CSV table of C-alpha atoms in Angstrom, one decimal:
chain,number,residue,atom,x,y,z
A,1,UNK,CA,-49.5,-10.4,-13.3
A,2,UNK,CA,-50.0,-10.8,-9.5
A,3,UNK,CA,-49.6,-8.0,-7.1
A,4,UNK,CA,-46.7,-9.9,-5.5
A,5,UNK,CA,-44.7,-9.6,-8.7
A,6,UNK,CA,-45.1,-5.9,-9.0
A,7,UNK,CA,-42.5,-4.8,-6.4
A,8,UNK,CA,-39.9,-7.1,-8.0
A,9,UNK,CA,-40.6,-5.7,-11.5
A,10,UNK,CA,-40.3,-2.1,-10.2
A,11,UNK,CA,-37.0,-3.0,-8.5
A,12,UNK,CA,-35.6,-4.5,-11.8
A,13,UNK,CA,-36.8,-1.4,-13.7
A,14,UNK,CA,-35.2,0.9,-11.2
A,15,UNK,CA,-31.8,-0.8,-11.6
A,16,UNK,CA,-32.2,-0.8,-15.4
A,17,UNK,CA,-32.9,2.9,-15.3
A,18,UNK,CA,-30.1,3.8,-12.9
A,19,UNK,CA,-27.7,6.3,-14.3
A,20,UNK,CA,-24.2,6.8,-12.9
A,21,UNK,CA,-25.1,10.4,-11.8
A,22,UNK,CA,-28.0,9.0,-9.8
A,23,UNK,CA,-25.8,6.8,-7.7
A,24,UNK,CA,-25.2,8.8,-4.5
A,25,UNK,CA,-24.4,6.3,-1.7
A,26,UNK,CA,-23.4,7.1,1.8
A,27,UNK,CA,-22.0,5.0,4.6
A,28,UNK,CA,-25.4,4.7,6.3
A,29,UNK,CA,-27.3,4.5,3.0
A,30,UNK,CA,-25.3,2.2,0.8
A,31,UNK,CA,-26.2,1.5,-2.8
A,32,UNK,CA,-27.1,-2.2,-3.3
A,33,UNK,CA,-26.1,-3.7,-6.6
A,34,UNK,CA,-28.6,-5.6,-8.7
A,35,UNK,CA,-28.4,-9.3,-9.1
A,36,UNK,CA,-25.2,-10.6,-10.8
A,37,UNK,CA,-26.9,-11.1,-14.2
A,38,UNK,CA,-27.9,-7.5,-14.3
A,39,UNK,CA,-24.7,-5.8,-13.3
A,40,UNK,CA,-22.8,-5.8,-16.6
A,41,UNK,CA,-24.7,-2.9,-18.1
A,42,UNK,CA,-24.5,-0.9,-14.9
A,43,UNK,CA,-20.8,-1.4,-14.7
A,44,UNK,CA,-20.3,-0.5,-18.4
A,45,UNK,CA,-22.3,2.7,-17.8
A,46,UNK,CA,-20.1,3.6,-14.8
A,47,UNK,CA,-16.9,3.0,-16.7
A,48,UNK,CA,-18.2,5.1,-19.7
A,49,UNK,CA,-19.2,7.9,-17.3
A,50,UNK,CA,-15.7,7.9,-15.8
A,51,UNK,CA,-14.1,8.0,-19.3
A,52,UNK,CA,-16.2,10.9,-20.7
A,53,UNK,CA,-14.5,13.5,-22.9
A,54,UNK,CA,-13.1,16.1,-20.6
A,55,UNK,CA,-15.4,18.8,-22.0
A,56,UNK,CA,-18.5,16.7,-20.9
A,57,UNK,CA,-17.3,16.1,-17.4
A,58,UNK,CA,-19.3,17.8,-14.6
A,59,UNK,CA,-19.2,17.4,-10.8
A,60,UNK,CA,-20.9,14.2,-9.7
A,61,UNK,CA,-23.6,14.9,-7.0
A,62,UNK,CA,-21.8,12.5,-4.6
A,63,UNK,CA,-18.4,14.3,-4.9
A,64,UNK,CA,-19.3,16.8,-2.2
A,65,UNK,CA,-19.7,13.9,0.2
A,66,UNK,CA,-16.6,12.1,-0.8
A,67,UNK,CA,-13.8,12.8,-1.5
A,68,UNK,CA,-15.2,16.3,-0.8
A,69,UNK,CA,-16.1,19.7,-2.3
A,70,UNK,CA,-13.8,22.6,-2.8
A,71,UNK,CA,-15.6,25.5,-1.2
A,72,UNK,CA,-13.2,28.3,-2.1
A,73,UNK,CA,-13.1,29.9,-5.5
A,74,UNK,CA,-9.4,30.6,-5.6
A,75,UNK,CA,-7.5,28.7,-8.3
A,76,UNK,CA,-3.8,28.7,-9.0
A,77,UNK,CA,-1.3,28.3,-11.9
A,78,UNK,CA,1.9,26.5,-11.1
A,79,UNK,CA,4.8,25.0,-12.9
A,80,UNK,CA,5.9,21.7,-11.5
A,81,UNK,CA,9.1,19.9,-12.2
A,82,UNK,CA,9.2,16.1,-12.3
A,83,UNK,CA,11.8,13.3,-12.6
A,84,UNK,CA,11.5,11.5,-15.9
A,85,UNK,CA,13.6,8.6,-14.7
A,86,UNK,CA,11.5,7.9,-11.6
A,87,UNK,CA,9.3,5.0,-13.0
A,88,UNK,CA,9.4,2.7,-10.0
A,89,UNK,CA,9.7,2.8,-6.2
A,90,UNK,CA,12.7,0.5,-6.2
A,91,UNK,CA,15.2,-1.1,-8.5
A,92,UNK,CA,13.2,-3.9,-10.1
A,93,UNK,CA,16.3,-5.7,-11.4
A,94,UNK,CA,17.6,-6.6,-7.9
A,95,UNK,CA,16.9,-9.9,-6.2
A,96,UNK,CA,15.1,-8.4,-3.3
A,97,UNK,CA,12.6,-6.3,-5.3
A,98,UNK,CA,9.1,-7.0,-3.9
A,99,UNK,CA,7.1,-9.1,-6.2
A,100,UNK,CA,4.2,-10.5,-4.2
A,101,UNK,CA,1.6,-7.9,-3.1
A,102,UNK,CA,2.3,-4.7,-5.0
A,103,UNK,CA,3.5,-3.3,-8.3
A,104,UNK,CA,6.6,-1.0,-8.2
A,105,UNK,CA,4.7,1.9,-9.8
A,106,UNK,CA,5.1,5.4,-8.4
A,107,UNK,CA,3.3,8.8,-8.5
A,108,UNK,CA,5.0,12.1,-8.1
A,109,UNK,CA,3.6,15.0,-6.1
A,110,UNK,CA,2.4,18.3,-7.5
A,111,UNK,CA,0.9,19.8,-4.4
A,112,UNK,CA,-2.3,20.5,-6.4
A,113,UNK,CA,-5.9,19.3,-6.4
A,114,UNK,CA,-8.6,19.2,-9.1
A,115,UNK,CA,-12.0,20.5,-8.0
A,116,UNK,CA,-14.8,18.0,-8.9
A,117,UNK,CA,-15.9,18.5,-12.5
A,118,UNK,CA,-13.5,21.4,-13.2
A,119,UNK,CA,-11.0,21.4,-16.1
A,120,UNK,CA,-7.4,21.7,-15.2
A,121,UNK,CA,-5.1,22.6,-18.1
A,122,UNK,CA,-1.7,21.0,-18.2
A,123,UNK,CA,0.8,22.5,-20.6
A,124,UNK,CA,3.6,20.1,-21.8
A,125,UNK,CA,6.5,21.8,-23.6
A,126,UNK,CA,7.8,18.3,-24.7
A,127,UNK,CA,7.8,14.8,-23.5
A,128,UNK,CA,11.0,12.9,-22.5
A,129,UNK,CA,12.1,10.3,-25.0
A,130,UNK,CA,11.1,6.7,-24.3
A,131,UNK,CA,8.5,7.7,-21.6
A,132,UNK,CA,4.8,8.2,-21.3
A,133,UNK,CA,3.7,10.8,-18.8
A,134,UNK,CA,0.2,10.6,-17.2
A,135,UNK,CA,-1.8,12.6,-14.8
A,136,UNK,CA,-3.5,10.6,-12.1
A,137,UNK,CA,-6.5,12.4,-10.5
A,138,UNK,CA,-7.3,11.1,-7.1
A,139,UNK,CA,-5.6,8.7,-4.7
A,140,UNK,CA,-8.7,6.6,-3.9
A,141,UNK,CA,-8.0,4.1,-6.6
A,142,UNK,CA,-9.9,1.1,-5.2
A,143,UNK,CA,-12.7,-0.1,-7.4
A,144,UNK,CA,-15.8,-1.3,-5.5
A,145,UNK,CA,-17.5,-2.9,-8.6
A,146,UNK,CA,-17.1,-6.4,-7.3
A,147,UNK,CA,-18.7,-5.6,-3.9
A,148,UNK,CA,-22.4,-6.1,-3.2
A,149,UNK,CA,-22.9,-2.7,-1.5
A,150,UNK,CA,-21.3,0.6,-2.1
A,151,UNK,CA,-20.8,3.3,0.5
A,152,UNK,CA,-19.3,5.6,-2.1
A,153,UNK,CA,-19.4,5.8,-5.9
A,154,UNK,CA,-17.4,2.6,-7.0
A,155,UNK,CA,-14.8,4.3,-9.2
A,156,UNK,CA,-13.6,7.8,-8.4
A,157,UNK,CA,-10.1,8.2,-9.9
A,158,UNK,CA,-9.1,8.9,-13.4
A,159,UNK,CA,-5.8,8.7,-15.4
A,160,UNK,CA,-5.1,10.8,-18.5
A,161,UNK,CA,-2.0,10.4,-20.7
A,162,UNK,CA,-0.3,13.7,-21.7
A,163,UNK,CA,0.7,14.9,-25.1
A,164,UNK,CA,2.9,17.8,-26.1
A,165,UNK,CA,1.0,21.1,-25.9
A,166,UNK,CA,-2.1,21.9,-24.0
A,167,UNK,CA,-3.9,19.0,-22.2
A,168,UNK,CA,-7.3,19.3,-20.5
A,169,UNK,CA,-7.8,17.2,-17.3
A,170,UNK,CA,-11.0,16.6,-15.4
A,171,UNK,CA,-12.6,14.2,-13.0
A,172,UNK,CA,-16.2,14.2,-11.8
A,173,UNK,CA,-15.0,13.6,-8.3
A,174,UNK,CA,-11.9,15.8,-8.4
A,175,UNK,CA,-8.8,14.7,-6.4
A,176,UNK,CA,-5.1,15.1,-5.9
A,177,UNK,CA,-3.1,15.6,-9.0
A,178,UNK,CA,-0.1,13.2,-9.5
A,179,UNK,CA,2.4,12.8,-12.2
A,180,UNK,CA,3.1,9.2,-13.3
A,181,UNK,CA,6.1,8.4,-15.6
A,182,UNK,CA,6.2,5.0,-17.4
A,183,UNK,CA,8.4,3.3,-19.9
A,184,UNK,CA,6.9,3.9,-23.4
A,185,UNK,CA,5.8,0.8,-25.3
A,186,UNK,CA,6.0,-1.5,-22.3
A,187,UNK,CA,2.3,-2.1,-22.1
A,188,UNK,CA,0.4,-2.5,-18.8
A,189,UNK,CA,1.7,-4.0,-15.6
A,190,UNK,CA,5.2,-4.3,-14.1
A,191,UNK,CA,7.2,-3.8,-17.2
A,192,UNK,CA,6.0,-0.2,-17.5
A,193,UNK,CA,7.6,0.5,-14.1
A,194,UNK,CA,10.9,-1.3,-14.6
A,195,UNK,CA,14.1,0.7,-14.3
A,196,UNK,CA,14.7,2.6,-17.5
A,197,UNK,CA,17.6,1.5,-19.6
A,198,UNK,CA,18.2,4.9,-21.1
A,199,UNK,CA,18.1,7.7,-18.5
A,200,UNK,CA,16.7,11.0,-19.5
A,201,UNK,CA,18.8,14.0,-18.5
A,202,UNK,CA,16.1,16.8,-18.5
A,203,UNK,CA,12.4,16.7,-18.5
A,204,UNK,CA,10.7,20.1,-19.1
A,205,UNK,CA,8.4,21.1,-16.2
A,206,UNK,CA,4.6,20.9,-16.6
A,207,UNK,CA,2.4,24.0,-16.0
A,208,UNK,CA,-0.9,23.4,-14.3
A,209,UNK,CA,-3.7,26.0,-14.6
A,210,UNK,CA,-7.0,26.3,-12.8
A,211,UNK,CA,-5.9,23.9,-10.1
A,212,UNK,CA,-6.6,24.1,-6.4
A,213,UNK,CA,-3.7,24.5,-3.9
A,214,UNK,CA,-3.4,21.5,-1.6
A,215,UNK,CA,-2.1,21.7,2.0
A,216,UNK,CA,1.3,20.0,1.8
A,217,UNK,CA,4.1,19.4,4.3
A,218,UNK,CA,7.4,18.1,3.1
A,219,UNK,CA,9.8,16.8,5.8
A,220,UNK,CA,13.2,18.5,5.6
A,221,UNK,CA,11.8,21.4,3.7
A,222,UNK,CA,8.8,22.9,5.5
A,223,UNK,CA,8.6,24.4,9.0
A,224,UNK,CA,5.7,24.8,11.4
A,225,UNK,CA,5.2,28.3,10.0
A,226,UNK,CA,5.2,27.2,6.4
A,227,UNK,CA,2.8,24.4,7.2
A,228,UNK,CA,0.5,26.9,8.9
A,229,UNK,CA,0.5,29.1,5.8
A,230,UNK,CA,-0.1,26.1,3.5
A,231,UNK,CA,-3.1,25.0,5.6
A,232,UNK,CA,-4.5,28.5,5.6
A,233,UNK,CA,-4.0,29.3,2.0
A,234,UNK,CA,-4.7,25.9,0.3
A,235,UNK,CA,-8.4,25.1,0.2
A,236,UNK,CA,-8.3,21.5,-1.0
A,237,UNK,CA,-10.3,19.1,1.2
A,238,UNK,CA,-7.3,16.7,1.6
A,239,UNK,CA,-3.8,17.3,2.9
A,240,UNK,CA,-0.5,15.5,2.1
A,241,UNK,CA,2.4,14.8,4.4
A,242,UNK,CA,5.6,13.9,2.5
A,243,UNK,CA,8.5,12.1,4.1
A,244,UNK,CA,11.4,10.2,2.4
A,245,UNK,CA,9.9,6.8,2.9
A,246,UNK,CA,6.1,7.4,3.4
A,247,UNK,CA,3.5,9.8,2.2
A,248,UNK,CA,0.2,10.3,4.1
A,249,UNK,CA,-3.0,11.5,2.6
A,250,UNK,CA,-5.8,12.5,5.1
A,251,UNK,CA,-8.7,14.8,5.2
A,252,UNK,CA,-7.9,18.3,6.3
A,253,UNK,CA,-10.2,18.1,9.3
A,254,UNK,CA,-8.1,15.2,10.7
A,255,UNK,CA,-5.0,17.4,11.0
A,256,UNK,CA,-6.6,20.6,12.5
A,257,UNK,CA,-4.6,20.2,15.8
A,258,UNK,CA,-1.3,19.3,14.2
A,259,UNK,CA,0.9,22.5,14.4
A,260,UNK,CA,4.1,20.8,13.5
A,261,UNK,CA,4.0,17.6,11.3
A,262,UNK,CA,7.7,16.9,11.7
A,263,UNK,CA,7.6,14.4,14.5
A,264,UNK,CA,4.7,12.5,12.9
A,265,UNK,CA,6.4,12.3,9.5
A,266,UNK,CA,9.7,11.3,11.1
A,267,UNK,CA,7.9,8.5,12.9
A,268,UNK,CA,6.5,7.2,9.6
A,269,UNK,CA,9.9,7.5,8.0
A,270,UNK,CA,11.4,5.4,10.8
A,271,UNK,CA,8.8,2.8,10.4
A,272,UNK,CA,9.3,2.4,6.7
A,273,UNK,CA,13.0,2.6,7.0
A,274,UNK,CA,13.0,-0.3,9.4
A,275,UNK,CA,10.9,-2.4,7.0
A,276,UNK,CA,13.2,-1.5,4.1
A,277,UNK,CA,16.2,-2.4,6.3
A,278,UNK,CA,14.9,-5.8,7.0
A,279,UNK,CA,15.2,-6.8,3.3
A,280,UNK,CA,17.9,-4.3,2.2
A,281,UNK,CA,15.4,-2.5,0.0
A,282,UNK,CA,16.9,0.8,-1.4
A,283,UNK,CA,13.9,2.9,-2.0
A,284,UNK,CA,13.5,5.4,-4.9
A,285,UNK,CA,10.1,6.8,-3.7
A,286,UNK,CA,7.9,6.5,-0.7
A,287,UNK,CA,4.9,4.2,0.0
A,288,UNK,CA,1.5,5.9,0.3
A,289,UNK,CA,-1.0,5.6,3.1
A,290,UNK,CA,-4.7,6.4,2.1
A,291,UNK,CA,-7.9,6.1,4.2
A,292,UNK,CA,-11.2,5.6,2.3
A,293,UNK,CA,-14.9,5.4,3.2
A,294,UNK,CA,-14.9,1.9,1.7
A,295,UNK,CA,-12.1,-0.3,0.3
A,296,UNK,CA,-12.1,-3.2,-2.1
A,297,UNK,CA,-11.0,-5.9,0.3
A,298,UNK,CA,-10.4,-6.6,4.0
A,299,UNK,CA,-10.1,-4.3,7.0
A,300,UNK,CA,-7.0,-2.9,5.3
A,301,UNK,CA,-5.0,-4.0,2.3
A,302,UNK,CA,-1.6,-3.7,0.8
A,303,UNK,CA,-0.7,-2.1,-2.5
A,304,UNK,CA,0.0,1.3,-3.9
A,305,UNK,CA,-1.4,3.1,-2.1
A,306,UNK,CA,-1.9,1.0,1.1
A,307,UNK,CA,-5.6,1.4,1.9
A,308,UNK,CA,-7.6,1.5,5.1
A,309,UNK,CA,-11.0,2.6,6.2
A,310,UNK,CA,-11.5,6.2,7.4
A,311,UNK,CA,-13.5,4.8,10.3
A,312,UNK,CA,-11.6,3.8,12.4
A,313,UNK,CA,-8.1,4.1,10.9
A,314,UNK,CA,-7.8,7.7,9.6
A,315,UNK,CA,-7.3,9.2,13.1
A,316,UNK,CA,-4.7,6.6,13.9
A,317,UNK,CA,-2.6,7.5,11.0
A,318,UNK,CA,-1.8,10.9,12.5
A,319,UNK,CA,-2.1,10.0,16.2
A,320,UNK,CA,1.6,10.2,17.1
A,321,UNK,CA,1.1,9.5,20.8
A,322,UNK,CA,-0.7,6.3,20.1
A,323,UNK,CA,1.6,5.2,17.3
A,324,UNK,CA,4.7,5.8,19.5
A,325,UNK,CA,3.4,3.9,22.5
A,326,UNK,CA,1.2,1.2,21.0
A,327,UNK,CA,2.2,1.0,17.4
A,328,UNK,CA,-0.2,-0.4,14.8
A,329,UNK,CA,0.1,-4.0,13.9
A,330,UNK,CA,-2.3,-3.5,10.9
A,331,UNK,CA,-0.3,-0.6,9.4
A,332,UNK,CA,3.0,-2.5,9.8
A,333,UNK,CA,1.4,-5.7,8.4
A,334,UNK,CA,-0.1,-4.2,5.2
A,335,UNK,CA,3.1,-2.2,4.4
A,336,UNK,CA,5.0,-5.4,5.2
A,337,UNK,CA,3.1,-7.1,2.3
A,338,UNK,CA,4.6,-4.4,0.1
A,339,UNK,CA,8.1,-5.8,0.9
A,340,UNK,CA,7.4,-9.6,0.4
A,341,UNK,CA,9.1,-11.7,-2.2
A,342,UNK,CA,8.3,-15.2,-3.4
A,343,UNK,CA,12.0,-16.2,-2.9
A,344,UNK,CA,11.3,-16.5,0.8
A,345,UNK,CA,7.5,-16.4,1.1
A,346,UNK,CA,6.3,-19.8,0.1
A,347,UNK,CA,2.8,-21.0,-0.8
A,348,UNK,CA,0.5,-20.6,2.2
A,349,UNK,CA,2.9,-18.1,3.9
A,350,UNK,CA,1.7,-14.8,2.5
A,351,UNK,CA,0.0,-14.0,5.8
A,352,UNK,CA,2.9,-15.4,7.7
A,353,UNK,CA,6.2,-13.8,6.7
A,354,UNK,CA,4.5,-10.5,6.5
A,355,UNK,CA,4.2,-10.5,10.3
A,356,UNK,CA,8.0,-10.4,10.6
A,357,UNK,CA,7.7,-6.7,9.6
A,358,UNK,CA,5.1,-6.1,12.3
A,359,UNK,CA,7.2,-7.9,14.9
A,360,UNK,CA,10.3,-5.9,13.9
A,361,UNK,CA,8.6,-2.5,14.1
A,362,UNK,CA,6.8,-3.3,17.3
A,363,UNK,CA,10.1,-4.1,19.0
A,364,UNK,CA,12.6,-1.8,17.2
A,365,UNK,CA,10.4,1.3,16.8
A,366,UNK,CA,7.7,1.1,19.4
A,367,UNK,CA,9.9,-0.5,22.0
A,368,UNK,CA,7.5,-3.3,23.0
A,369,UNK,CA,9.0,-6.5,24.4
A,370,UNK,CA,10.1,-9.0,21.8
A,371,UNK,CA,7.3,-11.2,20.6
A,372,UNK,CA,4.4,-8.9,21.6
A,373,UNK,CA,2.1,-6.5,19.8
A,374,UNK,CA,-0.8,-8.8,18.8
A,375,UNK,CA,-3.1,-10.9,20.9
A,376,UNK,CA,-2.7,-14.0,18.8
A,377,UNK,CA,1.1,-14.3,19.4
A,378,UNK,CA,0.9,-14.2,23.2
A,379,UNK,CA,1.0,-18.0,23.6
A,380,UNK,CA,4.1,-18.7,21.6
A,381,UNK,CA,4.5,-22.3,22.8
A,382,UNK,CA,0.8,-23.0,22.4
A,383,UNK,CA,1.0,-21.9,18.8
A,384,UNK,CA,4.2,-23.9,18.3
A,385,UNK,CA,2.5,-27.0,19.7
A,386,UNK,CA,-0.4,-26.6,17.2
A,387,UNK,CA,2.1,-26.1,14.4
A,388,UNK,CA,4.0,-29.3,15.2
A,389,UNK,CA,0.8,-31.4,15.8
A,390,UNK,CA,-0.4,-34.1,13.6
A,391,UNK,CA,-2.0,-32.9,11.4
A,392,UNK,CA,-0.3,-29.5,11.8
A,393,UNK,CA,-2.3,-26.3,12.3
A,394,UNK,CA,-1.3,-24.1,9.3
A,395,UNK,CA,-2.9,-20.9,10.5
A,396,UNK,CA,-1.0,-17.6,10.1
A,397,UNK,CA,0.1,-17.3,13.7
A,398,UNK,CA,0.8,-21.0,14.1
A,399,UNK,CA,3.1,-20.7,11.1
A,400,UNK,CA,4.7,-17.6,12.5
A,401,UNK,CA,5.6,-19.3,15.7
A,402,UNK,CA,8.7,-21.2,14.4
A,403,UNK,CA,10.1,-17.9,13.1
A,404,UNK,CA,9.5,-16.4,16.5
A,405,UNK,CA,11.2,-19.3,18.2
A,406,UNK,CA,14.3,-18.7,16.0
A,407,UNK,CA,14.2,-15.0,16.8
A,408,UNK,CA,14.0,-15.8,20.5
A,409,UNK,CA,16.9,-18.1,20.3
A,410,UNK,CA,19.2,-16.1,18.0
A,411,UNK,CA,18.0,-12.6,17.9
A,412,UNK,CA,17.0,-10.6,14.8
A,413,UNK,CA,20.3,-10.5,13.0
A,414,UNK,CA,20.2,-14.0,11.4
A,415,UNK,CA,16.7,-13.6,9.9
A,416,UNK,CA,17.6,-10.0,8.9
A,417,UNK,CA,20.8,-11.3,7.2
A,418,UNK,CA,18.9,-14.0,5.5
A,419,UNK,CA,16.3,-11.7,4.0
A,420,UNK,CA,18.9,-9.1,3.0
A,421,UNK,CA,21.0,-11.8,1.2
A,422,UNK,CA,18.5,-12.0,-1.6
A,423,UNK,CA,19.4,-8.5,-2.8
A,424,UNK,CA,22.6,-9.7,-4.5
A,425,UNK,CA,21.9,-13.4,-4.5
A,426,UNK,CA,18.3,-14.2,-5.5
A,427,UNK,CA,16.9,-17.7,-5.1
A,428,UNK,CA,16.1,-19.6,-8.3
A,429,UNK,CA,14.2,-22.7,-9.3
A,430,UNK,CA,11.1,-24.3,-8.0
A,431,UNK,CA,9.7,-23.9,-4.5
A,432,UNK,CA,11.5,-26.9,-2.9
A,433,UNK,CA,14.8,-25.5,-4.1
A,434,UNK,CA,13.9,-22.0,-2.7
A,435,UNK,CA,13.0,-23.6,0.6
A,436,UNK,CA,16.3,-25.4,0.9
A,437,UNK,CA,18.1,-22.1,0.0
A,438,UNK,CA,16.3,-20.4,2.8
A,439,UNK,CA,17.3,-23.1,5.3
A,440,UNK,CA,20.9,-22.9,4.3
A,441,UNK,CA,21.0,-19.1,4.4
A,442,UNK,CA,19.4,-18.9,7.8
A,443,UNK,CA,21.6,-21.7,9.2
A,444,UNK,CA,24.8,-20.1,7.9
A,445,UNK,CA,23.7,-16.7,9.2
A,446,UNK,CA,22.9,-18.0,12.7
A,447,UNK,CA,25.8,-20.5,12.6
A,448,UNK,CA,23.4,-23.4,13.7
A,449,UNK,CA,22.2,-26.5,11.9
A,450,UNK,CA,18.5,-25.9,11.5
A,451,UNK,CA,17.9,-28.7,9.0
A,452,UNK,CA,16.0,-31.0,11.4
A,453,UNK,CA,14.0,-28.0,12.8
A,454,UNK,CA,12.7,-27.2,9.3
A,455,UNK,CA,12.3,-30.8,8.4
A,456,UNK,CA,9.8,-31.1,11.3
A,457,UNK,CA,8.0,-28.1,9.8
A,458,UNK,CA,7.5,-30.0,6.5
A,459,UNK,CA,10.3,-28.3,4.5
A,460,UNK,CA,11.7,-30.8,2.0
A,461,UNK,CA,15.2,-30.5,3.4
A,462,UNK,CA,17.7,-32.3,1.2
A,463,UNK,CA,20.9,-34.2,1.9
A,464,UNK,CA,22.9,-31.4,0.3
A,465,UNK,CA,21.3,-28.9,2.7
A,466,UNK,CA,22.1,-31.0,5.7
A,467,UNK,CA,25.7,-31.3,4.5
A,468,UNK,CA,26.0,-27.5,4.1
A,469,UNK,CA,25.1,-27.0,7.7
A,470,UNK,CA,26.8,-30.1,9.1
A,471,UNK,CA,29.6,-28.2,10.9
A,472,UNK,CA,27.3,-26.1,13.0
A,473,UNK,CA,25.7,-27.2,16.3
A,474,UNK,CA,22.2,-28.6,15.9
A,475,UNK,CA,19.3,-26.3,16.9
A,476,UNK,CA,16.5,-28.1,18.8
A,477,UNK,CA,13.2,-26.6,19.9
A,478,UNK,CA,12.4,-27.7,23.4
A,479,UNK,CA,8.9,-26.7,24.7
A,480,UNK,CA,8.7,-25.6,28.3
A,481,UNK,CA,7.6,-28.2,30.8
A,482,UNK,CA,3.9,-28.0,31.8
A,483,UNK,CA,3.3,-25.8,34.9
A,484,UNK,CA,3.5,-27.7,38.1
A,485,UNK,CA,5.9,-30.4,36.8
């Protein structure tokens, strides 16, 4: 063996010997995964570690770094009521139910936190018929196993299904305690979160013992004084702000200067209410906003929860002055994904129609001039020229430009009416049929014939669609004359 081979051999042996409890990455000292061929065993050991019998769970050494240690010794016993019929964030049977970027699942708050490695006992008098009830420990559900480098342990949340009687819950990393109700026997995925066919009248409350109180503010219930008391008497390292349409999870150090969370939670409520309004979504439960040291994809990403990086986005979540005056295109964008539906978001448009939600919030909530809020939309007519070129530029903002042209010409109401129409009248059939349905809906809402406009965009507009809009005046896009002419 040559000396040159020795370091490589030692590196391979080091990875082979790596135990989950030895993985303690930090943002400036990331853990680098072994080569692809050697990852399977490491991943299996991590998954086994996170599934250990509760009695064998101890605090992971990295838990103190993230999501954080519980310094105080005080523990509480509390009885928590929950809604056994709340299995989804919206009515999944309606034609406007989002179906593109997120599942409809929902977690219910307990106001409690599990310390890393400690056993929390959950006593269940009985379970509601036709439901399974689970405890989700931790809100940082992103798995980093597919990433090359880890700035935190790759899997830090755990879910445990409850049974009648006494249940023991533990997670090596601790975390917020949530109650999740699902339809029994539905299997994984969206069916487990579909609206229940047989409502349950009463669900006996759950009793949690040896839990940590978590600072929690509920809009409409708490006051500045009760928030002050909650922050002082609840030692969990994370706090929760609960509004009707949005829930924020941030580290307690981030909110030290917030004496009254009401204006902040009201702002987030208005933002989500606007997005819901654009598609007539009647919400059963809020969206969640969660910052993390590292996320599984992108700068931010949609889903439940909506995820973003702690650095730089956590401070922005609670910066009301900045949110109120500048908005946050990224926040609006990712939460907009959670409203999209394939009835009106066609192949290649996932990153296009989502920006309608950002535009809507920037104008209606933040008060910015129409068509502003992002540097890439400043040159509307330049983007439109690229979109209509041969071949067309199909970038996200170039494809957004035609929608912005329609909004400039007719205001928000026609596009709003179009999107809201799917609630009671969903589109059916293959993509070309759905595209024609969209053209008809918009034209009838705006009372203009947009058939030629969408034909130039490449939509397969049919004779039937043209006939449906024939009685309206034709809409024509006319670019401005070049400067100086």
